[in-house]
XYZ file of C-alpha atoms in Angstrom:
256
model
C 63.951 -164.016 -109.638
C 62.443 -160.367 -108.539
C 65.148 -158.509 -110.023
C 65.214 -160.174 -112.905
C 61.605 -159.255 -113.649
C 62.126 -155.646 -112.636
C 65.064 -155.457 -114.944
C 62.968 -156.793 -117.876
C 60.000 -154.609 -116.905
C 62.516 -151.802 -116.740
C 63.815 -152.567 -120.211
C 60.442 -152.488 -121.659
C 59.382 -149.638 -120.376
C 62.792 -147.644 -121.723
C 62.006 -149.541 -125.200
C 58.512 -147.841 -125.224
C 59.914 -144.547 -124.469
C 62.304 -144.319 -126.954
C 59.664 -145.571 -129.510
C 57.434 -142.760 -128.467
C 60.088 -140.222 -128.565
C 61.300 -141.673 -132.374
C 57.760 -141.253 -133.158
C 57.140 -137.884 -132.002
C 60.281 -136.691 -133.597
C 59.551 -138.449 -137.217
C 56.082 -136.477 -136.820
C 57.146 -133.292 -136.609
C 60.033 -133.587 -139.156
C 57.705 -131.546 -141.601
C 57.866 -128.778 -139.017
C 61.768 -128.552 -139.300
C 61.078 -126.286 -142.507
C 58.882 -124.436 -144.245
C 59.872 -124.442 -147.950
C 59.336 -127.555 -149.610
C 62.355 -128.674 -152.584
C 61.962 -126.290 -155.395
C 60.120 -123.569 -153.669
C 60.299 -120.429 -155.692
C 59.512 -116.620 -154.465
C 57.592 -113.694 -155.082
C 58.952 -110.541 -153.066
C 56.928 -107.514 -152.527
C 56.826 -104.698 -150.526
C 54.887 -106.079 -147.731
C 55.243 -109.589 -147.374
C 57.288 -112.253 -149.430
C 55.467 -115.653 -151.146
C 56.808 -118.842 -151.652
C 55.317 -121.268 -153.265
C 55.637 -124.565 -155.231
C 53.875 -125.596 -158.781
C 51.108 -123.717 -158.690
C 52.428 -119.978 -160.364
C 49.173 -118.200 -161.404
C 47.368 -118.827 -158.131
C 50.610 -117.855 -156.092
C 50.577 -114.570 -158.297
C 47.066 -114.023 -157.526
C 47.683 -114.059 -153.889
C 50.762 -112.448 -153.631
C 49.410 -109.729 -155.956
C 46.348 -109.290 -153.255
C 48.029 -109.841 -149.906
C 50.543 -107.677 -150.825
C 48.368 -104.400 -151.751
C 46.308 -105.196 -149.020
C 48.807 -105.185 -146.557
C 50.086 -101.724 -146.625
C 46.908 -100.913 -145.157
C 46.809 -103.147 -142.381
C 50.389 -102.447 -141.504
C 50.007 -98.920 -141.118
C 47.049 -99.383 -138.847
C 49.167 -101.728 -136.974
C 52.211 -98.827 -136.656
C 54.341 -100.355 -139.040
C 56.436 -98.115 -141.335
C 58.113 -100.355 -143.226
C 58.013 -104.515 -144.233
C 58.583 -106.906 -141.566
C 60.075 -110.339 -142.032
C 56.299 -111.805 -142.725
C 56.380 -114.739 -145.376
C 53.559 -116.863 -146.669
C 54.587 -120.546 -147.775
C 51.774 -121.465 -150.582
C 51.417 -125.463 -151.137
C 49.813 -126.959 -153.844
C 48.140 -129.609 -151.471
C 45.954 -129.217 -148.504
C 47.946 -132.122 -146.688
C 51.171 -130.861 -146.724
C 49.935 -127.341 -145.283
C 48.479 -129.336 -142.560
C 51.768 -131.448 -141.916
C 53.523 -127.987 -141.479
C 51.737 -126.919 -138.280
C 50.997 -130.997 -136.894
C 52.978 -132.781 -138.724
C 52.818 -136.265 -140.669
C 50.120 -137.218 -138.156
C 48.097 -134.119 -139.543
C 46.234 -136.273 -142.386
C 44.522 -138.331 -140.207
C 43.122 -135.666 -138.088
C 40.053 -134.788 -140.384
C 40.747 -131.097 -140.456
C 39.056 -130.671 -143.973
C 38.067 -127.072 -143.202
C 42.033 -126.259 -142.294
C 43.352 -124.311 -144.953
C 45.803 -121.847 -143.760
C 47.475 -120.785 -140.522
C 50.395 -118.623 -138.956
C 53.366 -119.798 -136.840
C 54.815 -116.687 -135.448
C 55.888 -114.101 -138.388
C 55.054 -117.013 -140.820
C 51.982 -117.912 -142.848
C 51.519 -121.104 -144.299
C 48.206 -121.595 -146.665
C 46.667 -124.248 -149.199
C 46.780 -123.066 -152.585
C 43.435 -121.521 -154.159
C 44.144 -123.593 -157.269
C 43.878 -126.882 -155.159
C 41.503 -125.477 -152.005
C 39.949 -129.028 -150.758
C 36.894 -130.425 -149.993
C 35.058 -127.751 -147.856
C 36.130 -124.308 -149.742
C 36.557 -122.601 -153.003
C 39.300 -120.424 -154.485
C 37.945 -117.559 -153.155
C 38.196 -118.590 -149.617
C 41.733 -119.726 -149.579
C 42.705 -116.466 -151.323
C 41.086 -114.260 -149.353
C 42.000 -116.138 -145.882
C 45.368 -115.407 -146.518
C 44.893 -111.778 -145.559
C 43.844 -113.072 -141.796
C 46.854 -115.082 -141.197
C 48.787 -111.972 -142.588
C 47.382 -109.786 -139.350
C 48.255 -112.511 -137.257
C 51.675 -112.600 -138.372
C 51.902 -108.493 -138.119
C 50.377 -108.521 -134.500
C 52.762 -111.274 -133.656
C 55.590 -109.203 -133.996
C 53.962 -106.602 -131.959
C 53.450 -109.563 -129.378
C 54.683 -112.687 -129.727
C 52.506 -113.952 -126.790
C 49.251 -112.503 -127.469
C 46.272 -114.215 -126.236
C 44.133 -115.699 -128.616
C 41.081 -113.937 -127.939
C 42.816 -110.378 -129.143
C 44.677 -111.578 -132.214
C 41.706 -113.710 -133.274
C 39.486 -110.548 -132.817
C 42.282 -108.176 -134.626
C 42.842 -110.668 -137.668
C 38.915 -110.275 -137.634
C 38.360 -106.747 -137.325
C 40.981 -105.823 -139.822
C 40.348 -108.410 -142.727
C 37.482 -111.052 -142.839
C 35.023 -110.435 -139.948
C 30.868 -110.656 -140.836
C 29.295 -107.414 -140.152
C 27.942 -107.751 -136.600
C 23.740 -107.051 -136.184
C 22.134 -107.167 -132.910
C 19.620 -110.071 -134.610
C 22.832 -112.543 -134.350
C 22.120 -112.914 -130.502
C 18.449 -114.490 -130.887
C 20.208 -117.536 -132.116
C 24.355 -117.156 -130.480
C 25.367 -116.870 -126.915
C 28.014 -114.142 -125.798
C 30.767 -115.944 -125.062
C 31.758 -115.730 -121.164
C 34.185 -114.268 -119.571
C 36.338 -117.632 -119.176
C 35.417 -118.572 -122.859
C 37.560 -115.210 -124.217
C 40.536 -116.040 -121.704
C 40.925 -119.633 -123.585
C 43.976 -120.438 -125.561
C 42.211 -123.367 -127.401
C 41.138 -122.651 -130.655
C 38.700 -125.234 -131.144
C 37.071 -123.324 -127.647
C 37.585 -120.424 -129.335
C 35.504 -121.692 -132.540
C 32.833 -123.576 -130.598
C 32.006 -120.438 -128.265
C 31.443 -118.273 -131.251
C 34.706 -116.843 -130.993
C 34.686 -116.037 -134.931
C 31.566 -114.633 -134.442
C 32.281 -112.476 -131.848
C 35.678 -111.263 -131.363
C 36.079 -108.909 -133.746
C 33.190 -106.787 -131.905
C 35.591 -106.703 -129.332
C 37.877 -105.057 -131.070
C 35.673 -102.612 -132.169
C 34.072 -101.602 -128.919
C 37.523 -100.852 -127.831
C 38.099 -98.711 -130.240
C 35.397 -96.857 -130.676
C 35.346 -96.210 -126.743
C 38.721 -95.910 -126.095
C 41.040 -95.039 -129.305
C 43.129 -97.480 -131.718
C 46.030 -96.411 -129.792
C 44.642 -97.968 -126.477
C 44.067 -100.870 -128.378
C 47.575 -101.349 -130.068
C 48.740 -100.803 -126.438
C 46.752 -103.217 -125.178
C 47.857 -105.758 -127.580
C 51.586 -104.952 -126.594
C 51.532 -105.165 -122.899
C 47.821 -107.139 -122.565
C 47.858 -105.050 -119.144
C 44.175 -103.751 -118.431
C 44.833 -101.653 -115.287
C 47.538 -99.789 -117.002
C 45.750 -99.492 -120.460
C 42.140 -98.643 -119.207
C 42.405 -98.120 -115.579
C 39.833 -101.162 -115.013
C 39.930 -105.065 -114.879
C 39.731 -107.464 -117.442
C 36.564 -108.348 -116.582
C 35.202 -105.196 -115.983
C 36.358 -104.494 -119.911
C 34.505 -107.577 -120.891
C 31.039 -106.501 -118.903
C 30.947 -103.245 -120.728
C 31.619 -104.906 -123.667
C 28.994 -107.451 -123.219
C 26.714 -104.206 -122.728
C 27.818 -102.409 -125.789
C 26.743 -105.499 -128.078
C 23.261 -105.627 -126.267
C 22.803 -102.440 -127.252
C 24.386 -102.439 -130.667
């Protein structure tokens, strides 16, 4: 009798495991292909753009992004086009499922309009920007994500703090002034090491990360910045620890 109960429990556990595995598989089906049926393409000098039906908005994004990417690519050390593709979706919910699967609409991510997956950029069409953003927010967000994509070519495992710092510094970071320190705390060393996008945002990453890159460039030069992105080895790049460079950056902010 005891053996029978064990078998029943085992079957239940196996059944639950199979169900969960299938649920996870089904959830992530949208990630199997970033292209949706019938997508059309614009090919540029530095990027490719794929879009659904909102052609005018897609062309606007394409012309802006391809023109601006030239200077960014050169700054990052590229002399020719990389395999950078931008996928523009008519609806925000479609874009979100390409990152988080079918569960995405249930996560309440109204602010989430774009992202990068390696060298691929996913973006909500400016024609339908969602509840939180407007046309221009979505249009100009593409450049931030393109920087991420190009940085990922240099180092596909680059730390969050560095890639966000680069994207903000080279595209849409807000100008920093010392008065910001009256209302925002400088992220701790541990917070600058996070790999969690939510923690990065909550600790003020979008306010401060680009100033880290600014400090590195002003102090050590741009070539050292690129070297750090590639190797992430502070001792080799600067002859000092990551913590020591953090402390220098804090001093830089306090005397901004």
